[in-house]
Tab-separated table of C-alpha atoms (C1' of nucleotides) in Angstrom:
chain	number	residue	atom	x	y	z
A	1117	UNK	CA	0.000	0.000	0.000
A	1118	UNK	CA	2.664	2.568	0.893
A	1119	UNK	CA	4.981	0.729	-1.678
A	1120	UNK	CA	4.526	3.490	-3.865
A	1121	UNK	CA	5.859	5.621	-1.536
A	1122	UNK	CA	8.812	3.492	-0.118
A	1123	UNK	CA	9.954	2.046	-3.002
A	1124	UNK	CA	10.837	5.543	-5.303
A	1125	UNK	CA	13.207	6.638	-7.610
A	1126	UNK	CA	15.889	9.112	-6.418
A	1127	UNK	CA	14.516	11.679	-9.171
A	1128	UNK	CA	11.073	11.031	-8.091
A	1129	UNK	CA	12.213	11.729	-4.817
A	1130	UNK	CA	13.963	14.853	-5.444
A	1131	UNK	CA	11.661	16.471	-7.848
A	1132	UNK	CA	8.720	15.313	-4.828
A	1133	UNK	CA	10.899	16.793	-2.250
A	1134	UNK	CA	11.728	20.089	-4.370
A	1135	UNK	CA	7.816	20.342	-4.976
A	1136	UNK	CA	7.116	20.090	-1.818
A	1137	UNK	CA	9.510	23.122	-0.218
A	1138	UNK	CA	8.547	25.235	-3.659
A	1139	UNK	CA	4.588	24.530	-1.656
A	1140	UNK	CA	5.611	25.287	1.419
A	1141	UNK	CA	7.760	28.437	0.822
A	1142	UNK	CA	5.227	29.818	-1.621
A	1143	UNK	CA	2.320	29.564	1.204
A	1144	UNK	CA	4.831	31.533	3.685
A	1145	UNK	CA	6.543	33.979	1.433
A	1146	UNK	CA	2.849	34.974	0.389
A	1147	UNK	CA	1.231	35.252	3.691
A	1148	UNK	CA	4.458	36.526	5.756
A	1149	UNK	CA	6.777	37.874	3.245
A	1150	UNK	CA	10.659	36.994	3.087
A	1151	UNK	CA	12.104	38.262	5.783
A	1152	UNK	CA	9.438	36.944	8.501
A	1153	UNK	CA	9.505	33.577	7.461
A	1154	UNK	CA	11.923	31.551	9.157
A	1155	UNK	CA	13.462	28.216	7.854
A	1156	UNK	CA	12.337	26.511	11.124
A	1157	UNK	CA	8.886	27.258	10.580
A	1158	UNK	CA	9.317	26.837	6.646
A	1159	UNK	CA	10.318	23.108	6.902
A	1160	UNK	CA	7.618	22.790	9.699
A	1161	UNK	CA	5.180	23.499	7.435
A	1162	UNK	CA	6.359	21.324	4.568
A	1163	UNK	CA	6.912	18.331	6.911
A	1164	UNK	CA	10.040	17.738	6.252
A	1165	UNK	CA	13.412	18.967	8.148
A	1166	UNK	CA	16.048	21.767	7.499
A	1167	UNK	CA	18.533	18.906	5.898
A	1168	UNK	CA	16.054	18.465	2.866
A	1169	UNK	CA	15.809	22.380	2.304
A	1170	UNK	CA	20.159	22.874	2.084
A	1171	UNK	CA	20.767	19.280	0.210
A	1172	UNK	CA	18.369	21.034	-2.538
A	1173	UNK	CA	18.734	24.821	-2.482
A	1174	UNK	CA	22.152	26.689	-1.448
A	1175	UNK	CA	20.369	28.573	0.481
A	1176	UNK	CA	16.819	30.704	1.765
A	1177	UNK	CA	17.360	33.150	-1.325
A	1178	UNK	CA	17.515	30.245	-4.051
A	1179	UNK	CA	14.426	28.663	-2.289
A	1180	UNK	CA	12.960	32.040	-2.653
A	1181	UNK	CA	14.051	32.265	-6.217
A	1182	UNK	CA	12.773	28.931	-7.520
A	1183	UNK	CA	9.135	30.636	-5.963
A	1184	UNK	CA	9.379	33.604	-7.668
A	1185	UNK	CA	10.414	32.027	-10.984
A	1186	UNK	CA	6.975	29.799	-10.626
A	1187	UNK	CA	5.192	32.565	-9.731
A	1188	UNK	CA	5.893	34.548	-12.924
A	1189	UNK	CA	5.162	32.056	-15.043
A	1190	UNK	CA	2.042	31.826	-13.860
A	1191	UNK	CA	1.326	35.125	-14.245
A	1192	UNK	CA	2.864	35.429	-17.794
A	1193	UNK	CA	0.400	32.215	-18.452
A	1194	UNK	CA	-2.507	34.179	-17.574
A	1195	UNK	CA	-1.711	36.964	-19.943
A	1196	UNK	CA	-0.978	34.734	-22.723
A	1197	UNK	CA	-4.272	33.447	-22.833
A	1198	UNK	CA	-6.430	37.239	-22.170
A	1199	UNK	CA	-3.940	38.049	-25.006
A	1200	UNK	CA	-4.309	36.298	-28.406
A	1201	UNK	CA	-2.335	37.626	-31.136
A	1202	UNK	CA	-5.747	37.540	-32.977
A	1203	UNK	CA	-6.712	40.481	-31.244
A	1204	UNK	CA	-5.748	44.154	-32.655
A	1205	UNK	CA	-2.169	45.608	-31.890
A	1206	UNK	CA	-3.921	47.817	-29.158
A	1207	UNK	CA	-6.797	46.468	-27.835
A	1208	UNK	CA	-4.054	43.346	-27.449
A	1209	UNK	CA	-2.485	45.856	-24.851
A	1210	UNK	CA	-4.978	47.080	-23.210
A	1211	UNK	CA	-6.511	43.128	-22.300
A	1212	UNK	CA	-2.801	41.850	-21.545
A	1213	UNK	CA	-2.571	45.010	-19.099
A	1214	UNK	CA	-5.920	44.358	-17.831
A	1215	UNK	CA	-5.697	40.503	-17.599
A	1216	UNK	CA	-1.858	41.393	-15.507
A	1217	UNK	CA	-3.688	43.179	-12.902
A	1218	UNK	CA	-6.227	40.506	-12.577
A	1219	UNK	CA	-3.387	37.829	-12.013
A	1220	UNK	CA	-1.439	40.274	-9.858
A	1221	UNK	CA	-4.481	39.903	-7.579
A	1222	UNK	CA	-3.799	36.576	-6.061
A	1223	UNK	CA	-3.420	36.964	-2.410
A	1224	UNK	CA	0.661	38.237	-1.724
A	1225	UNK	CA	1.796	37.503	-5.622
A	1226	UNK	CA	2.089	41.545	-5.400
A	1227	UNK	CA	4.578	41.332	-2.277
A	1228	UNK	CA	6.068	38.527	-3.517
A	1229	UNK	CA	6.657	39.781	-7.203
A	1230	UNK	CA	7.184	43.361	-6.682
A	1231	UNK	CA	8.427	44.080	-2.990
A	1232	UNK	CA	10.119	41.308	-1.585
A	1233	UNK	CA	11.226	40.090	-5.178
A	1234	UNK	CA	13.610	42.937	-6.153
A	1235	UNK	CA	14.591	43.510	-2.407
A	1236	UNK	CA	15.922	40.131	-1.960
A	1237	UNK	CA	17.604	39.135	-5.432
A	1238	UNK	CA	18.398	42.662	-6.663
A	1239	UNK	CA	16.838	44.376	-9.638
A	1240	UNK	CA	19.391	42.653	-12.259
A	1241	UNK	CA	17.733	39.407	-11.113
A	1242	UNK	CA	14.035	40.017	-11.098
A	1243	UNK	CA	14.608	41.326	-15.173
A	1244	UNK	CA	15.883	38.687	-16.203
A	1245	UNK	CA	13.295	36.377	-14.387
A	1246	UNK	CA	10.410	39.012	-15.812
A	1247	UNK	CA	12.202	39.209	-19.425
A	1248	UNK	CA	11.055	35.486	-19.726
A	1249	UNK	CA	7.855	35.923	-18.212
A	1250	UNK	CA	5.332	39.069	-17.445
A	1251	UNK	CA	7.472	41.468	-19.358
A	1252	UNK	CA	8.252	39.191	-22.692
A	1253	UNK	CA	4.610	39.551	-23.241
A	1254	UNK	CA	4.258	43.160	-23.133
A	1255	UNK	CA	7.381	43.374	-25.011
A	1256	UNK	CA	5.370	41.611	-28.016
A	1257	UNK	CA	2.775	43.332	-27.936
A	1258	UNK	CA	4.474	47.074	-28.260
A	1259	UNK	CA	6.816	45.638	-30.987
A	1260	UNK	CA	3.785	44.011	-32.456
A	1261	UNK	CA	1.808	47.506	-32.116
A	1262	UNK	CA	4.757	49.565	-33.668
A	1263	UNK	CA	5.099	47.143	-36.377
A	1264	UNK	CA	1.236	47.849	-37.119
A	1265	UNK	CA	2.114	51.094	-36.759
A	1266	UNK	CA	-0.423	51.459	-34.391
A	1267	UNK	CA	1.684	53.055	-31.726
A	1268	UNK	CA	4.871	55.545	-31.931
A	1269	UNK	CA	8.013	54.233	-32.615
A	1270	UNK	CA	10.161	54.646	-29.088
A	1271	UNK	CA	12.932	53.034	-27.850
A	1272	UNK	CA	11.173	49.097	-27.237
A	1273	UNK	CA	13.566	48.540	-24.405
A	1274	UNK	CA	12.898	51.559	-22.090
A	1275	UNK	CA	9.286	52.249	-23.117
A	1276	UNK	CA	8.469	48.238	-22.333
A	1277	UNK	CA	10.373	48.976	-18.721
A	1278	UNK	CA	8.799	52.002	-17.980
A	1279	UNK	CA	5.104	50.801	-18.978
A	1280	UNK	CA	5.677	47.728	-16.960
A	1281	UNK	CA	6.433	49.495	-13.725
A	1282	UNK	CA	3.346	51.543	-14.167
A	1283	UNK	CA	1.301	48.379	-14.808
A	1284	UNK	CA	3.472	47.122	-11.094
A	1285	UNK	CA	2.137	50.197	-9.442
A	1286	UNK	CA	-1.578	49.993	-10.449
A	1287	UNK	CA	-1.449	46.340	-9.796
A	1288	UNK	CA	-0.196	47.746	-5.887
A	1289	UNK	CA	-2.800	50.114	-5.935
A	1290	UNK	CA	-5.711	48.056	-7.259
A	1291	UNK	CA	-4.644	45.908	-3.870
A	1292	UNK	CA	-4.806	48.658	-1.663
A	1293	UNK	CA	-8.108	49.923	-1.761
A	1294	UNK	CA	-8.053	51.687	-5.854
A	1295	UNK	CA	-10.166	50.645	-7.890
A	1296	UNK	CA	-9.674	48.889	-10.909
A	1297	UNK	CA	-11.714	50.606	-13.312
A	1298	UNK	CA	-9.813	54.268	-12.294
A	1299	UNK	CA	-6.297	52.235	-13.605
A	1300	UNK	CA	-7.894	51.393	-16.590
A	1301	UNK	CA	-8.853	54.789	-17.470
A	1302	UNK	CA	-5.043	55.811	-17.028
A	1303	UNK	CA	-3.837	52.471	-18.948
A	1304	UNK	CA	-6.344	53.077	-21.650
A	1305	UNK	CA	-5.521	56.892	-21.758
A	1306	UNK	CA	-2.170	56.285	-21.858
A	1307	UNK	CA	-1.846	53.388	-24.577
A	1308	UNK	CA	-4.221	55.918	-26.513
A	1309	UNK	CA	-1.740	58.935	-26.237
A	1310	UNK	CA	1.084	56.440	-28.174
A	1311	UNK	CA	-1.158	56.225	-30.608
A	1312	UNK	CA	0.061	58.189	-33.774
B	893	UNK	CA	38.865	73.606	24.105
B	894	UNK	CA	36.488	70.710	24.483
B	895	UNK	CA	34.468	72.170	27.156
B	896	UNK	CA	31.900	72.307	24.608
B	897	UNK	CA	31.667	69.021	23.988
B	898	UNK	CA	31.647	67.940	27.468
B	899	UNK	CA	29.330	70.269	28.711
B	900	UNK	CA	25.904	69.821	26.184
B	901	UNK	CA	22.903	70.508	26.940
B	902	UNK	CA	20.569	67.051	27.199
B	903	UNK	CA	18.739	67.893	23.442
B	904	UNK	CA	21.834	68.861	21.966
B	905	UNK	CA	23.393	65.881	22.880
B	906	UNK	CA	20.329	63.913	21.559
B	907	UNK	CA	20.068	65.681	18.218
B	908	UNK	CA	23.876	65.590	17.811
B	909	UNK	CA	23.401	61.758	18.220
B	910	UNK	CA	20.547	60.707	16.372
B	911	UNK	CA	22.277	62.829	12.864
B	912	UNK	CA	25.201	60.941	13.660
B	913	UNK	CA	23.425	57.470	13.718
B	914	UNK	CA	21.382	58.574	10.318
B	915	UNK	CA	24.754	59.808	8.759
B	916	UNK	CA	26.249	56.441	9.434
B	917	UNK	CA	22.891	54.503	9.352
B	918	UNK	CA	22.759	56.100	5.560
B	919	UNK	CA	25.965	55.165	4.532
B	920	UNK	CA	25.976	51.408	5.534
B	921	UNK	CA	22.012	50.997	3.935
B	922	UNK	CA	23.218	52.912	0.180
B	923	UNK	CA	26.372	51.114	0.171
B	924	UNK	CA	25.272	47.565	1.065
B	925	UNK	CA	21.110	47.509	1.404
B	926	UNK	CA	19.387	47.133	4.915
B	927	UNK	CA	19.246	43.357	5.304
B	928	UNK	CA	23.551	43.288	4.873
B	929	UNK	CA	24.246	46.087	7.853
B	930	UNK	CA	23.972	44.721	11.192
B	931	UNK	CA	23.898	47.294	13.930
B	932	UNK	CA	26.805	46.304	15.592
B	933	UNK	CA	28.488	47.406	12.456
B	934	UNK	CA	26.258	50.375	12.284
B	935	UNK	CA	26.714	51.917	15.521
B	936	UNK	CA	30.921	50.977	15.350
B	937	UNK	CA	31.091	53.181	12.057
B	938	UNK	CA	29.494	55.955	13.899
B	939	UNK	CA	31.819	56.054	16.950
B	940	UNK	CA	29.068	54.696	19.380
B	941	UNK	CA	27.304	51.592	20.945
B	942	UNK	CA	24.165	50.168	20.144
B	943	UNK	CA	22.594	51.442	23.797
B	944	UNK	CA	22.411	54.767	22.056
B	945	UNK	CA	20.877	53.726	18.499
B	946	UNK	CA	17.965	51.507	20.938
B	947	UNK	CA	17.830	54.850	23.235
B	948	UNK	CA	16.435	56.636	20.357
B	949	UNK	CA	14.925	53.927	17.917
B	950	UNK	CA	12.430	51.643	18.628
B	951	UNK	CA	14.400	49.085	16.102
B	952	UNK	CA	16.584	48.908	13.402
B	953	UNK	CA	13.559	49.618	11.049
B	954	UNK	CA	12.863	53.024	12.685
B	955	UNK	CA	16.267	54.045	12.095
B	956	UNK	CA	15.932	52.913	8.315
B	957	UNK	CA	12.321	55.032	8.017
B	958	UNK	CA	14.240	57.966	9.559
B	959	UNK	CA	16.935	57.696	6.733
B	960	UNK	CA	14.060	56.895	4.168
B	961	UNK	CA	12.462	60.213	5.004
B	962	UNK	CA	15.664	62.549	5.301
B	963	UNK	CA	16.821	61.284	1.926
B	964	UNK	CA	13.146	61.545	0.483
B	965	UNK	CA	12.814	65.029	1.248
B	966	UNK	CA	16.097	65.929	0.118
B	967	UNK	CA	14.892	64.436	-3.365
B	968	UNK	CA	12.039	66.508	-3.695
B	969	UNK	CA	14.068	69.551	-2.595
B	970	UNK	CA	16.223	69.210	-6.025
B	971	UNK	CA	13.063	68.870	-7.829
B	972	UNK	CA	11.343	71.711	-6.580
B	973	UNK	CA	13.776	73.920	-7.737
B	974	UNK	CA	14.619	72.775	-11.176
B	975	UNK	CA	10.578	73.355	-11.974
B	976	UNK	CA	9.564	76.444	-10.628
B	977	UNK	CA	5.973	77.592	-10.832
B	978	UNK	CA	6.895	79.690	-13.589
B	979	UNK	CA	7.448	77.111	-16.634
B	980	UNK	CA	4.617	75.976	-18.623
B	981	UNK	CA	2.758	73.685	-17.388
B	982	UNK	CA	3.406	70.292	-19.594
B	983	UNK	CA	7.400	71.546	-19.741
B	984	UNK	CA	7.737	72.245	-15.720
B	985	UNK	CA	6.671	68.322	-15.500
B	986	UNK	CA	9.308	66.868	-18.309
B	987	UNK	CA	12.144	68.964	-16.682
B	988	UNK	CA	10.981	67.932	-12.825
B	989	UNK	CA	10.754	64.191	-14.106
B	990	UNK	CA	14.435	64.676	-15.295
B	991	UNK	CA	15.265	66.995	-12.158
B	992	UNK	CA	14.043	63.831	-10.538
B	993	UNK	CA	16.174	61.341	-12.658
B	994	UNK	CA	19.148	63.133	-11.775
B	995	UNK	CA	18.645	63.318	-8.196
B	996	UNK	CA	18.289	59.673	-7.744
B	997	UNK	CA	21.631	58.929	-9.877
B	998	UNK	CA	23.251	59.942	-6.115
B	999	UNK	CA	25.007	56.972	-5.353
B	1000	UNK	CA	22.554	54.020	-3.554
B	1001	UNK	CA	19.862	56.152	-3.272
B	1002	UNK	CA	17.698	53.697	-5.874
B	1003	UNK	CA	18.021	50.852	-3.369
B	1004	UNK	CA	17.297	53.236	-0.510
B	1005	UNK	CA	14.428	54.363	-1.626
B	1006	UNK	CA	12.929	51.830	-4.694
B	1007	UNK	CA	14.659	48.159	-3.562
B	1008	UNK	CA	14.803	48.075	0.404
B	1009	UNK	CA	12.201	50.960	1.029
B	1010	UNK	CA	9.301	49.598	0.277
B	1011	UNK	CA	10.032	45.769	1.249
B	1012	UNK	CA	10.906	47.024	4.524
B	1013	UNK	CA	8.741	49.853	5.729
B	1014	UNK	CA	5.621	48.451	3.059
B	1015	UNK	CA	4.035	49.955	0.338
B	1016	UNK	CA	1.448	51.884	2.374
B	1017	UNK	CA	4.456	53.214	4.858
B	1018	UNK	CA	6.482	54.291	1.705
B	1019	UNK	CA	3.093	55.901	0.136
B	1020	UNK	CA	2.504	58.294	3.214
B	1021	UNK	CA	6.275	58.903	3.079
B	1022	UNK	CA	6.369	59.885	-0.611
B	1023	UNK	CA	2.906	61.777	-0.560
B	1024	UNK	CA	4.726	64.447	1.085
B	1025	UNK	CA	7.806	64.360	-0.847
B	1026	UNK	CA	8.774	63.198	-4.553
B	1027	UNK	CA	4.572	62.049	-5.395
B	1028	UNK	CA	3.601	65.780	-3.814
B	1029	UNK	CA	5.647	67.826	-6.073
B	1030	UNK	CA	4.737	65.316	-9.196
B	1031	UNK	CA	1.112	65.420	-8.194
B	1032	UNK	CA	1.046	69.379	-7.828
B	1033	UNK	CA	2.423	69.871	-11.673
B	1034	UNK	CA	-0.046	67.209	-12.975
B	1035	UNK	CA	-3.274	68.881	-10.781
B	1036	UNK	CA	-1.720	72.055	-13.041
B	1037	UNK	CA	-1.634	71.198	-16.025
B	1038	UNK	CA	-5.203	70.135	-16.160
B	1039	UNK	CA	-6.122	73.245	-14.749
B	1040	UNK	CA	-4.729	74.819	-17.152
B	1041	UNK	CA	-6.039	72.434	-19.447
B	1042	UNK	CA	-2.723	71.312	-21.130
B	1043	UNK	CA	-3.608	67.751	-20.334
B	1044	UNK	CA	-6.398	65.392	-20.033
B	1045	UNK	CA	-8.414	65.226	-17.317
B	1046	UNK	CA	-7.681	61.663	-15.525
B	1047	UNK	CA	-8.103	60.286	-12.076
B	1048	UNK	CA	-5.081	62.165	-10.240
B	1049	UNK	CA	-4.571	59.505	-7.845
B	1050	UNK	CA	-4.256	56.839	-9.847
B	1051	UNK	CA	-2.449	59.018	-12.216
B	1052	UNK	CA	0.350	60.299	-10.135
B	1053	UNK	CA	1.030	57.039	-8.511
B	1054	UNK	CA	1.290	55.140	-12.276
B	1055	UNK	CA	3.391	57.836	-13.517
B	1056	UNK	CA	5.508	57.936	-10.308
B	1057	UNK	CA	6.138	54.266	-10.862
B	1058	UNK	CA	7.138	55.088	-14.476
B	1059	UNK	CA	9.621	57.259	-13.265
B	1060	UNK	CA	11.219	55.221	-10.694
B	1061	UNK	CA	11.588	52.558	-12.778
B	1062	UNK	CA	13.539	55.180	-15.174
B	1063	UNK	CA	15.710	55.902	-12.388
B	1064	UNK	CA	16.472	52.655	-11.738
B	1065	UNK	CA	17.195	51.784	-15.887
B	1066	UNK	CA	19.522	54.526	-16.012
B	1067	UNK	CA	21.231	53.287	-12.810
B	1068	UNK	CA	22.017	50.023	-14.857
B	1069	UNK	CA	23.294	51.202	-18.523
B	1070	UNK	CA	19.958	52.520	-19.655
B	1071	UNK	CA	20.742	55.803	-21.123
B	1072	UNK	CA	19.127	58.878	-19.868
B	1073	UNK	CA	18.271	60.157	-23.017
B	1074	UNK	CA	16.314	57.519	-24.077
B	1075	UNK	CA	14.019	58.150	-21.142
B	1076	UNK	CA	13.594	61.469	-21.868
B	1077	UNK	CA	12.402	60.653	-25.189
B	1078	UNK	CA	9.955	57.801	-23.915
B	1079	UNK	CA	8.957	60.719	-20.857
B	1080	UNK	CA	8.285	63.216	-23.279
B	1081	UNK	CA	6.308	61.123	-25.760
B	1082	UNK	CA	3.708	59.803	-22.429
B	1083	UNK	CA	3.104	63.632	-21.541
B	1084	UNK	CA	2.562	64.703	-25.192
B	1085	UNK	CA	0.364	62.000	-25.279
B	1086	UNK	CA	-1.872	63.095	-22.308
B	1087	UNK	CA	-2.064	66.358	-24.043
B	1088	UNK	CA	-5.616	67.422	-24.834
C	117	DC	C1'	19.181	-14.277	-13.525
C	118	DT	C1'	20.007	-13.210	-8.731
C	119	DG	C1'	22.315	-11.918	-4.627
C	120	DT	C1'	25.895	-9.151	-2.849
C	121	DT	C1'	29.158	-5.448	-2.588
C	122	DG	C1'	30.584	-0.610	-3.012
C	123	DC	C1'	29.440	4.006	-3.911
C	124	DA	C1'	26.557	8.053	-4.595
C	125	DT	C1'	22.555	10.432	-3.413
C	126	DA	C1'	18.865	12.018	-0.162
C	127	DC	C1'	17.974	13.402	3.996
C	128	DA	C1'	18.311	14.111	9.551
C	129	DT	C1'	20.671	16.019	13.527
C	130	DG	C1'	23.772	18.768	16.086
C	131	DC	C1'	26.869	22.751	16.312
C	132	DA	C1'	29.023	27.449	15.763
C	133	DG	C1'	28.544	32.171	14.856
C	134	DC	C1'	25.894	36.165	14.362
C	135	DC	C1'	22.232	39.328	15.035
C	136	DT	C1'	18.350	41.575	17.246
C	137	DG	C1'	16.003	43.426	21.098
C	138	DT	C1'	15.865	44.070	26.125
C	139	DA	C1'	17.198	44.530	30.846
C	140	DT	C1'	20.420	46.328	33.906
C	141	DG	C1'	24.062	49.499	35.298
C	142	DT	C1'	26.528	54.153	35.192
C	143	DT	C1'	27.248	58.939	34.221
C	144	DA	C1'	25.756	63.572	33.449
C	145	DA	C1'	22.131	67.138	33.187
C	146	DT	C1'	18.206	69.552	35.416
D	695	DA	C1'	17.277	64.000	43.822
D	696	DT	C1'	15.370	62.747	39.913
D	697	DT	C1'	15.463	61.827	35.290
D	698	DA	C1'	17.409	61.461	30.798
D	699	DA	C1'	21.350	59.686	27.936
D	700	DC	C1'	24.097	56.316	27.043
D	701	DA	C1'	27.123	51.742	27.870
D	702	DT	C1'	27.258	46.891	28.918
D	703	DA	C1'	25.616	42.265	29.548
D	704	DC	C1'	22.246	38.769	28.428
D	705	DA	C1'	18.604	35.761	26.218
D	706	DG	C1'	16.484	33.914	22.271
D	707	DG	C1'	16.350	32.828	17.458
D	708	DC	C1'	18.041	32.116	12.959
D	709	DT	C1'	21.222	30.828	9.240
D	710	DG	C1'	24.512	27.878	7.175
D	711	DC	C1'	27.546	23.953	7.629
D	712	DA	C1'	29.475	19.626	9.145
D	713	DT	C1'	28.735	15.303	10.488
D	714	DG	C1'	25.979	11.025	10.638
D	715	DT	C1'	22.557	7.587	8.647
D	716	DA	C1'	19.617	5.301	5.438
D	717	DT	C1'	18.196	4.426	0.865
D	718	DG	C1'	18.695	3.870	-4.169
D	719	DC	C1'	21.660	2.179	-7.822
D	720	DA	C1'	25.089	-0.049	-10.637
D	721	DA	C1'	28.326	-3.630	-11.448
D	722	DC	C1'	30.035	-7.930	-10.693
D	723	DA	C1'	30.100	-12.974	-8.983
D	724	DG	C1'	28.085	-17.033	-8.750
DNA sequence: CTGTTGCATACATGCAGCCTGTATGTTAAT
DNA sequence: ATTAACATACAGGCTGCATGTATGCAACAG
């Protein structure tokens, strides 16, 4: 009956192990953030002990890493699918940016993804992590839009930045009380004013 | 000759202290982020013991909000007076965005205020802190400008905040390589584009 | 084909060092 | 004399590592 579970490969093992921390971690680092989250009560939670969490991660901040990297694929998921290239160049923006905020609003992904995130690995980091994930998509879509010539032509590397840490903020303040159909006024007024 | 010094009045003695812990307490955080200085470091750089840095903060974090703020305010200083009342509207916000670009190329201050800030203190903490600081004077040339009808007429909240982000994040871009000018251009085009 | 032998991998436990916050002691101002 | 300003000593917790143990796995012998 609990053959299954005795008798287990060593990558079955691992990868069970690995999910089960990644679980865990992702339950704390949500609720408590980073830095109040202990690796005592981590491994606690996960039912396992401290030895597991350093055989597979060097340390708290990779643990933390291989949550945030999950995370934002998630997220970038979610887009993807609000998002089909079917739509037109703009309207394509305006539904990614909407359907971001919507995913953002999953209880601590904003902490997680935007506060303790670039606190704990650094800025360099998190764009690399978000240049394969949330940000990749919005990059398409402006280089898709100028391409259409729908919007401006600007700098794609900046203007993607810059638009994606206003989309970060209204995500924040969507969280905090602001209402979601006030940010898409802005977003919509915005995208608009790049029109040519 | 250091009769002075010896004989101090009680609040001179505390005010001396408490600028000497922020001068040091601001050093350490810029050069190597708030989770990397310990306070027994801290307090050694500044010539003193940690009795006096718990004497007058509650913790470690109060002593990083009271850095937060001082550098905060001198931030919004610069900006106030590279865009006096006098320009144009639309112009006195591009040259206070870049008046605020330049002011946060001062060594650290993006991980003061951007990276640790608001993972430490929160997002709400680093809201009530900026509201009267970088966000006021951004907020004040926006609330302008659509008096004077030079731009559209958008929830100023939401507005500020979104284009605050946008800013910060330019701050941070040109911290890493990102060149200044391209910012400009992308800063320009978003206020042209809110014109009416 | 099967049992055994040797090694690598997965994990548990215990330890050392550091840091934070507080409680207690001492000096100087009022 | 009383209180504020600071120094010193202490307790608790956490991180990372080093050591110990069990389990999977591969090769070889019989």
């Amino acid at each position: 009956m609990q053959q299954e579970s005795r008798r287990r490969s060593n990558v079955e093992r691992s990868e069970a192990m690995r999910a089960t921390l990644i679980a865990a971690a992702r339950r704390l680092f949500t609720e408590k953030g980073y830095a109040a989250t202990g690796t005592p009560e981590l491994v606690e939670a996960a039912g396992v002990t401290r030895g597991a969490l350093y055989h597979h991660f060097a340390d708290k901040q990779a643990l933390f890493a291989a949550v945030v990297e999950s995370e934002s694929a998630a997220v970038a998921a979610e887009i993807e699918i609000a998002a089909p290239a079917s739509l037109e160049p703009v309207a394509a923006l305006v539904e990614g940016s909407m359907a971001y905020l919507r995913a953002m609003a999953a209880p601590g992904r904003t902490r997680l993804l935007l506060l303790d995130g670039p606190a704990v690995l650094g800025r360099s980091a998190m764009d690399e992590i978000d240049a394969r994930h949330g940000n990749r998509t919005l990059r398409e879509g402006l280089a898709a839009a100028m391409r259409a010539g729908a919007i401006r032509r600007l700098p794609l590397g900046p203007l993607t930045s810059m638009l994606g840490a206003m989309l970060d903020r209204a995500a924040l303040d969507c969280e905090t009380g602001g209402g979601e159909a006030e940010a898409r006024l802005v977003v919509e007024a915005l995208f608009a004013g790049l029109g040519t």
